[in-house]
Amino acid sequence: MGKELLFEIGTEEIPSVYMTGMLDALRECAKAAFGEARLEFSGLSVCGTPRRLVLHVADLAEHQKPLSEELLGPPVSAAFDKDGNPTKAALGFARTNGVEVGDLARRDTPKGERLMFMKEDAGEKTQEVLYDSLLKILFGLPSPKSMRWGAGLNTFVRPVHWLLVLLGGQPLPGGNYLMSLNLGNKTRGHRFMAPEEFEVTGYADYLTKLRAHKVEPIVDDGAGEGRIPLVRRGVEEAAEAAGAELAANVEGVERLVEKVAHLVEWPVPVTCRFEERFLDLPEEVIITTLEAHQRCFALRKKGGGPLAAEFIGVSNTEAKDMAVVGEGYARVVRARLEDAEFYWRQDLKTPLDDMAEKLKGVVYHPRLGTSWEKVERFRALAAWIAGEIFPGDEAFASRVDEAARLSKADLTSGMVYEFPELQGRMGSRYAERAGIDPEVARAVFEHYLPRGEGDALPLGDVGAIVGLADRMDTLAGMIGLGYVPSGSEDPYALRRAANAVIQVLQWGGYRLSLAGCAERALEPLLEKFKDDKETVSGRLAGFLRSRVAAGLSRGGARADLVEAVLSSGGGAGWRDPVDAAARLGAIETMAASAETFEPLATTFKRVSNIIRQAGEVEAPGGGAPEFSGELLADEGERALAEAIEGCAGEIGEIMSPLRELRRDGEGSLGRAYAGVMEKVAALRPVVDRFFDEVLVMAEDEKLRRNRLALLGRVGALFAPVADFSKIQGRPKDSS
């Protein structure tokens, strides 16, 4: 049995948006530090509040794990000269390990005999090395922004005021210091309700005494204990007492609960009110004011009714009279709602067309022009997309054009200036008030969807197509300027924009060529770029292909199958994401049966490789070989030619009705490709027979080229579905 370790870093209030990341980093830094120090343990957990980060380690070993490591040095042939004297290589290896050359052993390896040193380290007691591990944990914690305070040179996410370290219930011996603070056995309670210091003897004692001092250190233990469950229960009970229900959906409530839990150490819900006149404002304005700006919970009447004039705040202080706290919340909210009311009334006096006209004075990007110019670009692109997907529907095209024209108008409104989170929503509201077509009004907001991972998707085609055009213009402009995301850097959220394009295409089943759309988006921008058209087009195509690959892989698909799909059709398989997803689904279904799929993949990889290799040799002498039935000499190749003829006809019947399909809303492509794969798979026996009986690379040039052409016809059947040369054998189960 080891000893319990408790490590607490007491700080100024850490911003709530940092807390989840800081706690995760604390866990990972601790695991890394103890691993490096060879200190074993049975359990490790973290918790914390805005004023403290806490690490608890169960059964931390009392002694480092012994080390026995074989270190290989230079080859013996290079370690000694012809007279047997050690060379610089041998002397350097010995010096590095703190021994004499005579203390080194020799070891036979696959690359010859080499010098070897067996490094042995019995290890030290944990208390002798723990200080260094804590140092690495403390200074290894990353934060979005760090601070320096006082006269010290140390930095941390916020100034550190105390450090608690207990090993086996006792402070570390020797009076060690970090950041000029003693590593003691004292912590502090709630800043206002119980600010005094007090001693603790272990983790259980720590939790009990902190709660007695109005601090709940556990965030969420998964069993109903911690600040998150406390906040959730508190606001639900307060809503019930007010005869109302929480306005946000379940996901929205959970997100807000977590944010609030990282703002307080001792959550105390309080029900507050605002004047009923504010209920005349759009719901989203009230909800945004309460939840996004004040971290309060909006309420609506039970049964999904309209918003109520009550809301719930969560205080960090348990006051004698909570009504006074509620009045403080109400006063702050009232001021924000009065601002919103003013901007709402002022904006309603300005026609949406006039708001759109003001975009001429708004700079979108110094090198890409104004927001008005951007709107005009993606307005034209939206018209092209609408024509591609809904050809001949002039009424629909008109709605798309109107929605695109008005989509950014609310960026010049007072409401969006004051509440940027409401862009799109307010434009939609202003359009409704102006009596604009409801589908167009809804599209003004929906073209922003999805705004990120897990967000809602558009409900209508108009908003979806305007959103596609807007994002493609953004991608073309930014990537054309050279802002290609790299690593974790993506300041213009281009990955998110591309992911949204692919999501919307797949949501709507829209069969749109990404490459063609990209070319259209680039046309009005080319004069703004330093690079030529070919360079910019290649850069944008490469980025889009990588996002299609990421989207297809997100569901856990095999990487080689994804690459096979994207590489099909001469490398153009990524251009239609809906088609690519259908082809991947068909291949995955077949790959689920390894006994069937692996031999099939092997056979068609052989076909692909022979065609490719022959093309490199044969093509320069006279182009691609042409097939002639008159040159069929063996029974095996005649059987293959006959089977190909029948298979090609059957595949044609399957795919022909879908060639003009502009929108795959019912999974027709998936069923079709499943049928194609079945037909292609049925060819395997006759292809295998061909390889068994026929010499492809015959000495007779005419026979050789004809047989290559025959294999080319086989490849033509599966090449539009997948490039089988990219498919790898499934790894064998190591068990």
XYZ file of C-alpha atoms in Angstrom:
735
model
C 0.000 0.000 0.000
C 1.236 3.469 -0.869
C 0.464 6.860 0.579
C -2.247 9.362 -0.310
C -1.158 12.602 -1.988
C -3.219 15.784 -1.848
C -2.027 18.812 -3.822
C -4.050 22.047 -3.951
C -3.129 25.212 -5.860
C -4.991 28.198 -4.370
C -5.413 31.121 -6.764
C -7.310 34.237 -7.635
C -10.531 33.450 -9.513
C -9.779 31.516 -12.712
C -12.090 32.421 -15.652
C -14.844 29.842 -16.014
C -14.015 29.232 -19.680
C -10.544 28.043 -18.631
C -11.593 25.647 -15.884
C -12.469 22.510 -17.842
C -9.236 22.712 -19.817
C -7.146 23.458 -16.719
C -8.524 20.452 -14.838
C -7.945 18.153 -17.811
C -4.395 19.502 -18.144
C -3.768 18.977 -14.413
C -4.721 15.313 -14.760
C -2.494 14.760 -17.797
C 0.466 16.711 -16.382
C 0.302 14.694 -13.164
C 0.242 11.380 -15.012
C 3.214 12.463 -17.118
C 5.218 13.763 -14.145
C 4.679 10.633 -12.037
C 5.435 8.412 -15.000
C 8.698 10.221 -15.615
C 9.556 9.973 -11.915
C 8.726 6.231 -11.903
C 6.140 6.710 -9.147
C 3.269 4.237 -9.372
C -0.230 4.800 -7.986
C -3.646 3.130 -7.980
C -5.857 6.132 -8.669
C -5.651 9.764 -9.719
C -8.423 12.361 -9.778
C -8.763 16.129 -10.065
C -11.349 18.629 -8.896
C -11.470 22.354 -8.293
C -13.307 25.624 -8.033
C -12.598 29.056 -9.523
C -10.124 29.583 -6.627
C -8.389 26.214 -6.501
C -7.076 23.329 -8.602
C -6.893 20.061 -6.699
C -5.026 16.823 -7.387
C -5.703 13.656 -5.383
C -3.551 10.541 -5.835
C -4.423 7.257 -4.135
C -1.762 4.756 -3.078
C 1.215 6.666 -4.391
C 4.251 4.357 -4.129
C 6.619 5.142 -1.268
C 9.640 4.452 -3.441
C 10.541 4.937 -7.083
C 10.276 1.881 -9.302
C 13.779 0.443 -9.866
C 15.241 1.082 -13.289
C 17.188 -1.440 -15.343
C 17.848 -0.176 -18.868
C 20.156 -1.522 -21.555
C 21.848 1.336 -23.413
C 23.521 0.506 -26.734
C 26.594 2.422 -27.782
C 28.719 2.583 -30.955
C 29.673 -0.532 -32.962
C 32.713 -2.301 -31.560
C 34.427 -1.823 -34.926
C 34.185 1.935 -34.450
C 34.862 1.897 -30.693
C 38.444 0.633 -30.908
C 41.285 1.276 -33.308
C 43.460 -1.421 -34.900
C 45.667 -1.525 -31.782
C 42.683 -2.093 -29.484
C 42.721 1.407 -28.039
C 39.337 3.091 -27.391
C 38.320 5.733 -29.902
C 36.498 8.985 -29.220
C 33.215 7.138 -29.828
C 33.896 4.652 -27.011
C 35.279 7.311 -24.659
C 32.278 9.566 -25.276
C 29.767 6.774 -24.648
C 31.525 5.836 -21.399
C 31.743 9.456 -20.255
C 28.024 10.014 -20.969
C 27.149 7.134 -18.649
C 29.689 8.056 -15.947
C 31.868 4.936 -16.238
C 35.197 3.823 -17.666
C 35.460 2.091 -21.048
C 36.512 -1.089 -19.246
C 33.121 -1.143 -17.468
C 31.233 -1.391 -20.766
C 29.946 -4.729 -22.030
C 29.379 -5.932 -25.593
C 26.098 -7.010 -27.165
C 25.419 -8.858 -30.430
C 22.703 -7.115 -32.438
C 21.251 -7.634 -35.939
C 23.559 -4.817 -37.043
C 26.666 -6.320 -35.503
C 28.434 -6.218 -32.153
C 28.011 -2.974 -30.186
C 29.143 -1.577 -26.848
C 26.492 -1.761 -24.138
C 25.961 -0.293 -20.702
C 23.357 -1.632 -18.280
C 21.981 1.383 -16.439
C 20.788 0.442 -12.966
C 18.935 2.770 -10.615
C 17.391 1.462 -7.404
C 15.418 4.706 -7.051
C 14.789 7.001 -4.087
C 12.033 7.478 -1.558
C 9.006 9.288 -2.945
C 9.359 12.233 -0.581
C 12.832 12.857 -2.001
C 11.634 13.225 -5.605
C 8.056 14.441 -5.125
C 9.038 18.114 -4.960
C 10.462 17.978 -8.496
C 7.328 16.233 -9.771
C 5.071 18.887 -8.231
C 7.279 21.555 -9.770
C 6.786 19.993 -13.203
C 3.035 19.758 -12.672
C 2.707 23.346 -11.498
C 4.762 24.910 -14.249
C 3.640 22.444 -16.901
C -0.008 23.489 -16.735
C -0.865 25.360 -19.946
C -3.323 28.242 -19.948
C -4.693 30.497 -22.699
C -3.227 33.515 -20.894
C -0.763 33.571 -17.997
C -0.025 36.321 -15.484
C 3.016 37.552 -13.595
C 2.441 39.210 -10.218
C 4.431 40.974 -7.519
C 8.202 41.003 -7.856
C 8.398 37.330 -8.846
C 9.238 35.916 -12.242
C 6.789 33.001 -12.058
C 3.722 32.957 -14.271
C 0.404 31.153 -13.881
C -3.147 31.467 -15.149
C -3.900 33.663 -12.094
C -1.819 34.730 -9.056
C -1.201 31.848 -6.635
C -1.863 32.576 -2.935
C -1.355 29.229 -1.220
C -0.205 25.680 -1.866
C -1.338 22.642 0.094
C 0.679 19.422 -0.123
C 0.030 16.367 2.030
C 1.775 13.028 1.542
C 0.327 10.363 3.778
C -1.422 13.088 5.771
C 1.831 14.978 6.472
C 3.390 18.065 4.849
C 6.552 17.454 2.859
C 9.591 17.559 5.175
C 12.234 20.207 4.735
C 9.966 23.249 4.297
C 10.058 23.204 0.490
C 8.826 26.289 -1.305
C 7.211 26.910 -4.676
C 6.512 30.405 -5.978
C 7.808 31.677 -2.609
C 4.962 29.840 -0.878
C 5.400 27.169 1.781
C 4.076 23.735 0.874
C 1.926 23.401 3.970
C -1.172 21.643 5.280
C -3.493 24.664 5.285
C -6.199 25.724 2.868
C -8.881 28.420 2.820
C -12.645 28.434 2.699
C -15.113 30.638 0.810
C -13.677 34.087 0.101
C -16.570 35.910 1.808
C -18.477 33.451 3.983
C -15.521 31.560 5.541
C -12.204 33.147 4.474
C -10.056 31.903 7.361
C -7.254 29.357 6.971
C -7.621 25.870 8.439
C -5.574 22.679 8.588
C -6.502 19.390 6.906
C -5.148 15.892 7.443
C -6.149 14.108 4.239
C -8.496 14.099 1.265
C -11.630 12.986 3.136
C -10.955 15.564 5.862
C -10.286 18.160 3.150
C -13.666 17.593 1.477
C -15.564 17.624 4.783
C -13.944 20.799 6.096
C -14.216 22.664 2.787
C -17.951 21.988 2.657
C -18.204 23.191 6.249
C -16.465 26.356 5.028
C -18.972 26.868 2.180
C -16.908 25.396 -0.666
C -17.957 22.454 -2.859
C -14.668 21.367 -4.492
C -16.034 18.475 -6.570
C -17.216 19.562 -10.017
C -19.248 16.430 -10.809
C -18.589 12.943 -9.457
C -21.033 11.320 -11.870
C -23.176 10.066 -8.996
C -25.144 13.212 -8.269
C -22.569 15.010 -6.101
C -20.650 18.162 -6.979
C -21.346 21.716 -8.091
C -22.817 20.791 -11.475
C -25.511 18.561 -9.902
C -26.057 21.201 -7.191
C -26.604 23.946 -9.777
C -28.841 21.703 -11.893
C -31.046 20.653 -8.971
C -31.134 24.177 -7.588
C -32.356 25.869 -10.747
C -34.857 23.093 -11.509
C -36.333 23.362 -8.009
C -36.416 27.171 -8.239
C -38.194 26.976 -11.607
C -40.740 24.531 -10.178
C -41.337 26.825 -7.200
C -41.993 29.703 -9.605
C -44.532 27.582 -11.512
C -42.370 27.632 -14.639
C -39.771 25.569 -16.530
C -36.327 26.287 -17.913
C -36.539 27.942 -21.330
C -33.463 26.368 -22.916
C -33.454 22.826 -24.284
C -31.643 20.070 -22.411
C -28.316 20.665 -24.201
C -28.545 24.417 -23.622
C -29.324 23.952 -19.934
C -26.386 21.587 -19.468
C -23.973 23.986 -21.177
C -25.123 26.873 -18.982
C -25.088 24.737 -15.823
C -21.438 23.837 -16.460
C -20.481 27.472 -17.060
C -22.213 28.594 -13.877
C -20.669 25.745 -11.854
C -17.225 27.066 -12.804
C -18.167 30.581 -11.646
C -19.089 29.742 -8.058
C -17.748 27.787 -5.095
C -21.071 27.528 -3.264
C -24.066 27.780 -5.660
C -27.160 29.491 -4.269
C -30.086 29.843 -6.745
C -32.238 32.954 -6.477
C -35.442 33.707 -8.399
C -35.662 37.214 -9.860
C -38.095 39.240 -11.987
C -38.017 41.812 -14.761
C -40.792 44.101 -16.001
C -43.386 42.382 -18.176
C -43.072 45.062 -20.838
C -39.799 43.456 -21.882
C -41.723 40.356 -22.949
C -42.608 42.301 -26.114
C -38.995 41.820 -27.209
C -38.162 38.778 -29.360
C -37.561 35.716 -27.175
C -34.012 35.226 -28.391
C -33.111 38.755 -27.232
C -34.296 38.048 -23.696
C -32.700 34.599 -23.573
C -29.378 35.910 -24.913
C -29.398 38.761 -22.407
C -30.019 36.395 -19.518
C -28.000 33.333 -20.484
C -25.112 34.553 -22.642
C -24.458 37.858 -20.892
C -25.536 37.338 -17.284
C -25.249 33.535 -16.915
C -28.827 33.419 -15.634
C -31.535 30.907 -16.541
C -34.522 32.138 -18.553
C -37.923 30.656 -17.691
C -41.030 29.981 -19.715
C -44.501 29.043 -18.680
C -45.056 25.328 -18.243
C -45.930 23.198 -21.229
C -43.625 25.048 -23.611
C -45.518 28.320 -23.260
C -44.176 31.856 -23.783
C -41.340 33.293 -21.730
C -42.086 34.258 -18.152
C -41.013 37.517 -16.535
C -38.988 35.522 -13.998
C -35.447 34.199 -14.276
C -32.986 32.388 -12.012
C -29.573 33.635 -11.021
C -26.991 31.551 -9.193
C -25.179 33.489 -6.499
C -21.804 32.615 -5.001
C -22.898 34.007 -1.631
C -25.570 32.846 0.784
C -26.911 36.187 2.013
C -29.153 36.783 5.011
C -31.790 38.184 2.665
C -31.586 36.575 -0.777
C -34.282 38.971 -2.017
C -31.638 41.716 -1.933
C -29.358 39.545 -4.094
C -32.272 38.972 -6.482
C -32.840 42.717 -6.759
C -29.174 43.119 -7.722
C -29.528 40.562 -10.521
C -32.770 42.226 -11.683
C -31.165 45.661 -11.755
C -28.320 44.488 -14.025
C -30.688 42.565 -16.315
C -33.083 45.522 -16.486
C -30.305 47.770 -17.793
C -29.385 45.264 -20.501
C -33.008 44.749 -21.522
C -33.581 48.508 -21.695
C -30.646 48.745 -24.114
C -32.129 45.909 -26.153
C -35.551 47.542 -26.151
C -34.067 50.799 -27.415
C -32.152 49.131 -30.256
C -35.136 46.977 -31.210
C -37.388 50.034 -31.613
C -34.735 51.965 -33.488
C -33.995 49.079 -35.847
C -37.666 48.620 -36.688
C -37.645 52.166 -38.082
C -34.952 51.182 -40.617
C -36.030 49.043 -43.610
C -33.977 45.889 -44.091
C -33.006 47.101 -47.575
C -31.433 50.186 -46.028
C -29.538 48.038 -43.546
C -28.219 45.975 -46.439
C -27.158 49.146 -48.266
C -25.050 50.166 -45.258
C -22.884 47.089 -45.806
C -21.074 49.151 -48.459
C -19.343 50.928 -45.583
C -18.395 47.774 -43.668
C -14.964 46.294 -44.436
C -15.085 42.506 -44.643
C -11.338 42.099 -45.230
C -8.843 44.734 -46.392
C -7.866 42.663 -49.441
C -11.287 41.173 -50.169
C -13.397 44.299 -50.033
C -16.545 45.259 -48.156
C -19.298 43.074 -46.758
C -21.505 44.368 -49.581
C -19.033 43.029 -52.147
C -18.897 39.699 -50.348
C -22.689 39.452 -50.375
C -22.779 40.224 -54.095
C -20.198 37.492 -54.746
C -21.970 34.741 -52.848
C -25.334 35.955 -54.111
C -24.176 35.088 -57.639
C -22.684 31.824 -56.390
C -25.951 30.922 -54.646
C -27.805 31.458 -57.919
C -25.415 29.045 -59.654
C -25.787 26.419 -56.892
C -29.576 26.720 -57.004
C -29.461 26.172 -60.750
C -27.282 23.092 -60.317
C -29.500 21.441 -57.713
C -32.948 22.772 -58.645
C -32.652 23.488 -62.390
C -35.515 25.397 -63.954
C -37.189 26.372 -60.666
C -37.311 30.147 -61.113
C -39.484 30.771 -58.041
C -36.989 28.939 -55.857
C -34.080 30.792 -57.477
C -35.824 34.092 -56.702
C -36.196 33.178 -53.019
C -32.529 32.177 -52.844
C -31.493 35.492 -54.395
C -33.626 37.504 -51.971
C -32.342 35.587 -48.951
C -28.723 36.020 -50.052
C -29.240 39.757 -50.620
C -30.646 40.267 -47.104
C -28.590 37.629 -45.276
C -26.043 40.031 -43.765
C -28.232 43.135 -43.497
C -28.651 42.905 -39.731
C -24.873 43.283 -39.255
C -25.492 47.035 -39.483
C -28.372 46.996 -36.976
C -28.053 48.442 -33.490
C -29.256 45.201 -31.937
C -26.518 43.068 -33.494
C -23.945 45.747 -32.686
C -24.950 45.426 -29.027
C -25.596 41.663 -29.116
C -23.319 40.085 -31.786
C -24.595 36.605 -30.867
C -27.937 37.527 -32.455
C -26.697 38.030 -36.013
C -29.003 36.220 -38.368
C -31.722 35.831 -35.769
C -32.448 39.544 -35.745
C -32.312 39.762 -39.542
C -34.878 36.984 -39.649
C -37.090 38.886 -37.186
C -36.806 42.136 -39.141
C -37.684 40.259 -42.344
C -40.782 38.781 -40.688
C -41.871 42.253 -39.522
C -41.401 43.551 -43.070
C -43.769 40.883 -44.454
C -41.068 39.126 -46.481
C -41.693 35.558 -47.681
C -41.497 33.341 -44.529
C -39.055 30.923 -46.209
C -36.757 33.822 -47.084
C -37.058 35.298 -43.592
C -36.177 31.954 -42.016
C -33.241 31.517 -44.413
C -31.677 34.793 -43.207
C -30.949 32.996 -39.949
C -30.636 29.414 -41.190
C -27.830 30.203 -43.605
C -25.550 30.401 -40.533
C -26.375 26.796 -39.566
C -24.555 24.743 -38.483
C -22.397 27.149 -36.489
C -20.209 24.383 -35.102
C -19.977 20.727 -34.186
C -23.299 19.392 -32.932
C -25.278 22.498 -33.930
C -28.639 22.344 -35.657
C -28.845 22.118 -39.453
C -31.036 24.266 -41.712
C -34.679 23.289 -41.999
C -35.126 24.668 -45.513
C -33.331 24.461 -48.849
C -33.117 28.244 -49.286
C -31.081 28.794 -46.120
C -28.942 25.744 -46.875
C -27.953 26.974 -50.332
C -27.251 30.542 -49.214
C -25.094 29.134 -46.411
C -23.170 26.966 -48.873
C -22.466 29.965 -51.077
C -21.439 32.192 -48.161
C -18.969 29.633 -46.806
C -17.523 28.756 -50.202
C -16.844 32.454 -50.819
C -15.110 32.638 -47.430
C -12.999 29.570 -48.174
C -12.062 30.786 -51.644
C -11.092 34.225 -50.378
C -9.107 33.225 -47.318
C -7.328 30.235 -48.814
C -6.663 32.260 -51.944
C -4.855 34.771 -49.728
C -2.811 31.933 -48.253
C -4.565 31.494 -44.905
C -4.463 27.689 -44.973
C -4.995 26.208 -41.490
C -1.979 24.385 -40.083
C -1.790 22.349 -36.897
C -4.090 23.871 -34.295
C -3.947 27.291 -35.956
C -7.152 28.243 -37.748
C -7.877 31.921 -36.958
C -10.561 32.243 -39.633
C -12.323 28.979 -38.645
C -11.891 27.638 -42.182
C -12.065 23.999 -41.079
C -15.389 24.714 -39.425
C -16.661 26.422 -42.569
C -15.608 23.513 -44.799
C -17.060 20.972 -42.371
C -20.348 22.871 -42.449
C -20.364 22.832 -46.267
C -19.967 19.049 -46.261
C -22.561 18.578 -43.510
C -25.133 20.668 -45.369
C -24.485 18.858 -48.653
C -24.966 15.498 -46.959
C -27.978 16.706 -44.953
C -29.744 17.827 -48.106
C -28.420 15.011 -50.296
C -27.260 17.780 -52.662
C -25.135 16.374 -55.492
C -22.863 19.318 -56.037
C -19.321 19.269 -57.384
C -17.150 20.868 -54.723
C -14.425 21.389 -57.293
C -16.832 23.130 -59.678
C -18.247 25.250 -56.869
C -14.749 26.212 -55.752
C -13.819 27.319 -59.277
C -16.965 29.474 -59.448
C -16.194 30.998 -56.054
C -12.633 31.831 -57.099
C -13.494 33.564 -60.393
C -14.433 37.020 -59.014
C -11.536 36.947 -56.543
C -8.546 35.963 -58.690
C -7.331 39.518 -59.257
C -7.044 39.979 -55.482
C -4.514 37.153 -55.051
C -0.755 37.197 -55.454
C -0.635 33.597 -56.687
C -1.831 32.449 -60.103
C -5.128 30.651 -60.699
C -3.599 27.175 -60.919
C -1.776 27.550 -57.598
C -4.808 28.919 -55.766
C -7.144 26.313 -57.257
C -4.811 23.498 -56.239
C -4.514 24.860 -52.720
C -8.287 25.160 -52.285
C -8.941 21.728 -53.826
C -6.371 20.117 -51.528
C -7.968 21.712 -48.480
C -11.485 20.657 -49.469
C -10.338 17.111 -50.167
C -8.784 16.904 -46.693
C -12.057 18.035 -45.094
C -14.094 15.511 -47.075
C -11.676 12.837 -45.856
C -12.041 14.043 -42.274
C -15.828 14.024 -42.574
C -15.935 10.478 -43.929
C -13.510 9.296 -41.235
C -15.456 10.863 -38.395
C -17.783 7.887 -38.124
C -14.876 5.497 -37.540
C -14.399 4.362 -41.145
C -11.148 2.614 -42.050
C -8.602 5.113 -43.354
C -7.676 2.928 -46.345
C -11.318 2.596 -47.412
C -11.780 6.367 -47.184
C -8.655 6.929 -49.287
C -9.814 4.334 -51.817
C -13.103 6.185 -52.232
C -11.501 9.633 -52.523
C -8.888 8.400 -55.015
C -11.432 6.804 -57.336
C -12.157 8.242 -60.749
C -8.565 9.300 -61.283
C -8.443 11.142 -57.952
C -11.773 12.952 -58.351
C -13.707 10.793 -55.899
C -13.823 13.546 -53.246
C -15.605 16.122 -55.363
C -19.170 14.992 -54.659
C -19.389 14.354 -50.873
C -22.854 12.786 -51.109
C -21.690 10.367 -53.772
C -18.484 9.635 -51.831
C -20.431 8.820 -48.664
C -22.691 6.450 -50.618
C -19.710 4.654 -52.151
C -17.973 4.381 -48.768
C -21.119 2.909 -47.238
C -21.311 0.252 -49.953
C -17.642 -0.712 -49.510
C -17.905 -0.754 -45.714
C -20.890 -3.086 -45.926
C -18.885 -5.491 -48.062
C -15.743 -5.062 -45.940
C -17.706 -6.143 -42.858
C -17.281 -9.697 -44.127
C -13.494 -10.117 -44.178
C -13.718 -13.612 -45.677
C -15.460 -12.184 -48.744
C -13.838 -8.786 -48.949
C -10.138 -9.520 -48.439
C -9.820 -11.916 -51.421
C -11.897 -9.511 -53.519
C -9.659 -6.578 -52.578
C -6.544 -8.623 -53.323
C -7.815 -9.548 -56.785
C -8.808 -6.028 -57.779
C -5.659 -4.490 -56.287
C -3.761 -6.799 -58.643
C -5.850 -5.530 -61.558
C -5.233 -1.901 -60.549
C -1.504 -2.381 -60.095
C -1.047 -4.163 -63.451
C -3.012 -1.451 -65.258
C -0.981 1.294 -63.588
C 2.408 -0.346 -64.160
C 1.578 -1.207 -67.738
C 0.390 2.324 -68.373
C 3.779 3.637 -67.324
C 5.489 1.326 -69.841
C 2.987 0.861 -72.650
C 1.456 4.314 -73.000
C 4.551 6.136 -74.294
C 4.805 3.670 -77.186
C 1.389 4.363 -78.600
C -1.185 5.437 -76.043
C -3.638 3.331 -74.059
C -4.204 -0.128 -75.565
C -7.513 -0.794 -77.343
C -9.493 -3.990 -76.826
C -10.368 -6.322 -79.704
C -12.517 -9.421 -79.275
C -10.854 -10.994 -82.301
C -7.535 -11.249 -80.434
C -8.912 -13.366 -77.589
C -6.824 -16.552 -77.725
C -7.441 -18.448 -74.464
C -10.629 -19.720 -72.878
C -9.861 -17.817 -69.655
C -9.772 -14.437 -71.366
C -12.855 -15.192 -73.481
C -14.761 -16.057 -70.294
C -13.622 -12.801 -68.692
C -14.608 -10.721 -71.738
C -18.082 -12.288 -71.735
C -18.511 -11.729 -67.989
C -17.434 -8.094 -68.314
C -19.961 -7.517 -71.095
C -22.807 -8.819 -68.960
C -21.639 -7.034 -65.798
C -21.234 -3.696 -67.573
C -24.777 -3.913 -68.876
C -26.201 -4.721 -65.447
C -24.246 -1.880 -63.811
C -25.461 0.482 -66.526
C -29.065 -0.449 -65.742
C -28.473 0.225 -62.042
C -26.743 3.590 -62.462
C -28.471 5.002 -65.520
C -31.551 6.317 -63.684
C -29.276 8.109 -61.211
C -26.952 9.887 -63.607
C -29.106 13.025 -63.613
C -29.963 12.795 -59.904
C -29.461 16.269 -58.442
C -30.557 15.408 -54.921
C -30.324 12.076 -53.136
C -32.915 12.458 -50.429
C -33.922 8.814 -50.112
C -30.605 6.956 -50.184
C -30.905 5.933 -53.828
C -27.153 6.275 -54.383
C -26.309 4.026 -51.459
C -28.581 1.258 -52.725
C -27.242 1.648 -56.250
C -23.600 1.384 -55.214
C -24.380 -1.610 -53.036
C -25.778 -3.244 -56.176
C -22.727 -2.229 -58.209
C -20.391 -3.753 -55.634
C -22.332 -7.007 -55.706
C -22.023 -7.164 -59.500
C -18.316 -6.351 -59.423
C -17.714 -8.890 -56.647
C -19.335 -11.569 -58.794
C -16.515 -11.062 -61.328
C -13.790 -12.192 -58.935
C -13.833 -15.932 -59.803
C -13.533 -15.281 -63.514
C -10.794 -12.669 -62.948
C -8.882 -15.144 -60.770
C -9.278 -17.760 -63.502
C -7.896 -15.274 -66.019
C -4.771 -14.755 -63.907
C -4.371 -18.514 -63.414
C -4.674 -19.414 -67.107
C -3.523 -16.371 -69.064
C -0.103 -14.732 -69.295
C -0.930 -11.028 -69.319
C 2.522 -9.780 -70.301
C 2.808 -12.021 -73.375
C 5.762 -11.588 -75.691
C 3.434 -10.910 -78.626
C 2.803 -7.166 -78.421
C -0.740 -7.354 -79.834
C -1.778 -10.053 -77.347
C -0.155 -8.211 -74.463
C -1.832 -4.904 -75.259
C -5.184 -6.596 -75.822
C -5.012 -8.387 -72.470
C -4.073 -5.161 -70.752
C -7.043 -3.504 -72.435
C -9.264 -6.336 -71.155
C -8.037 -5.729 -67.604
C -8.642 -2.043 -68.210
C -12.293 -2.873 -68.850
C -12.383 -4.698 -65.507
C -10.866 -1.665 -63.825
C -13.397 0.615 -65.503
C -16.186 -1.228 -63.691
C -14.889 -0.566 -60.158
C -12.691 2.514 -60.702
C -15.630 4.972 -60.317
C -16.464 3.345 -56.958
C -13.037 2.941 -55.344
C -9.346 2.715 -56.111
C -8.637 -0.793 -54.827
C -4.884 -0.205 -54.934
C -5.320 1.984 -51.838
C -6.941 -0.756 -49.765
C -4.684 -2.403 -47.206
C -5.003 -5.866 -45.750
C -6.823 -5.912 -42.437
C -4.298 -6.207 -39.562
C -4.230 -9.618 -37.939
C -5.564 -9.887 -34.395
C -2.543 -9.935 -32.126
C -4.457 -11.953 -29.560
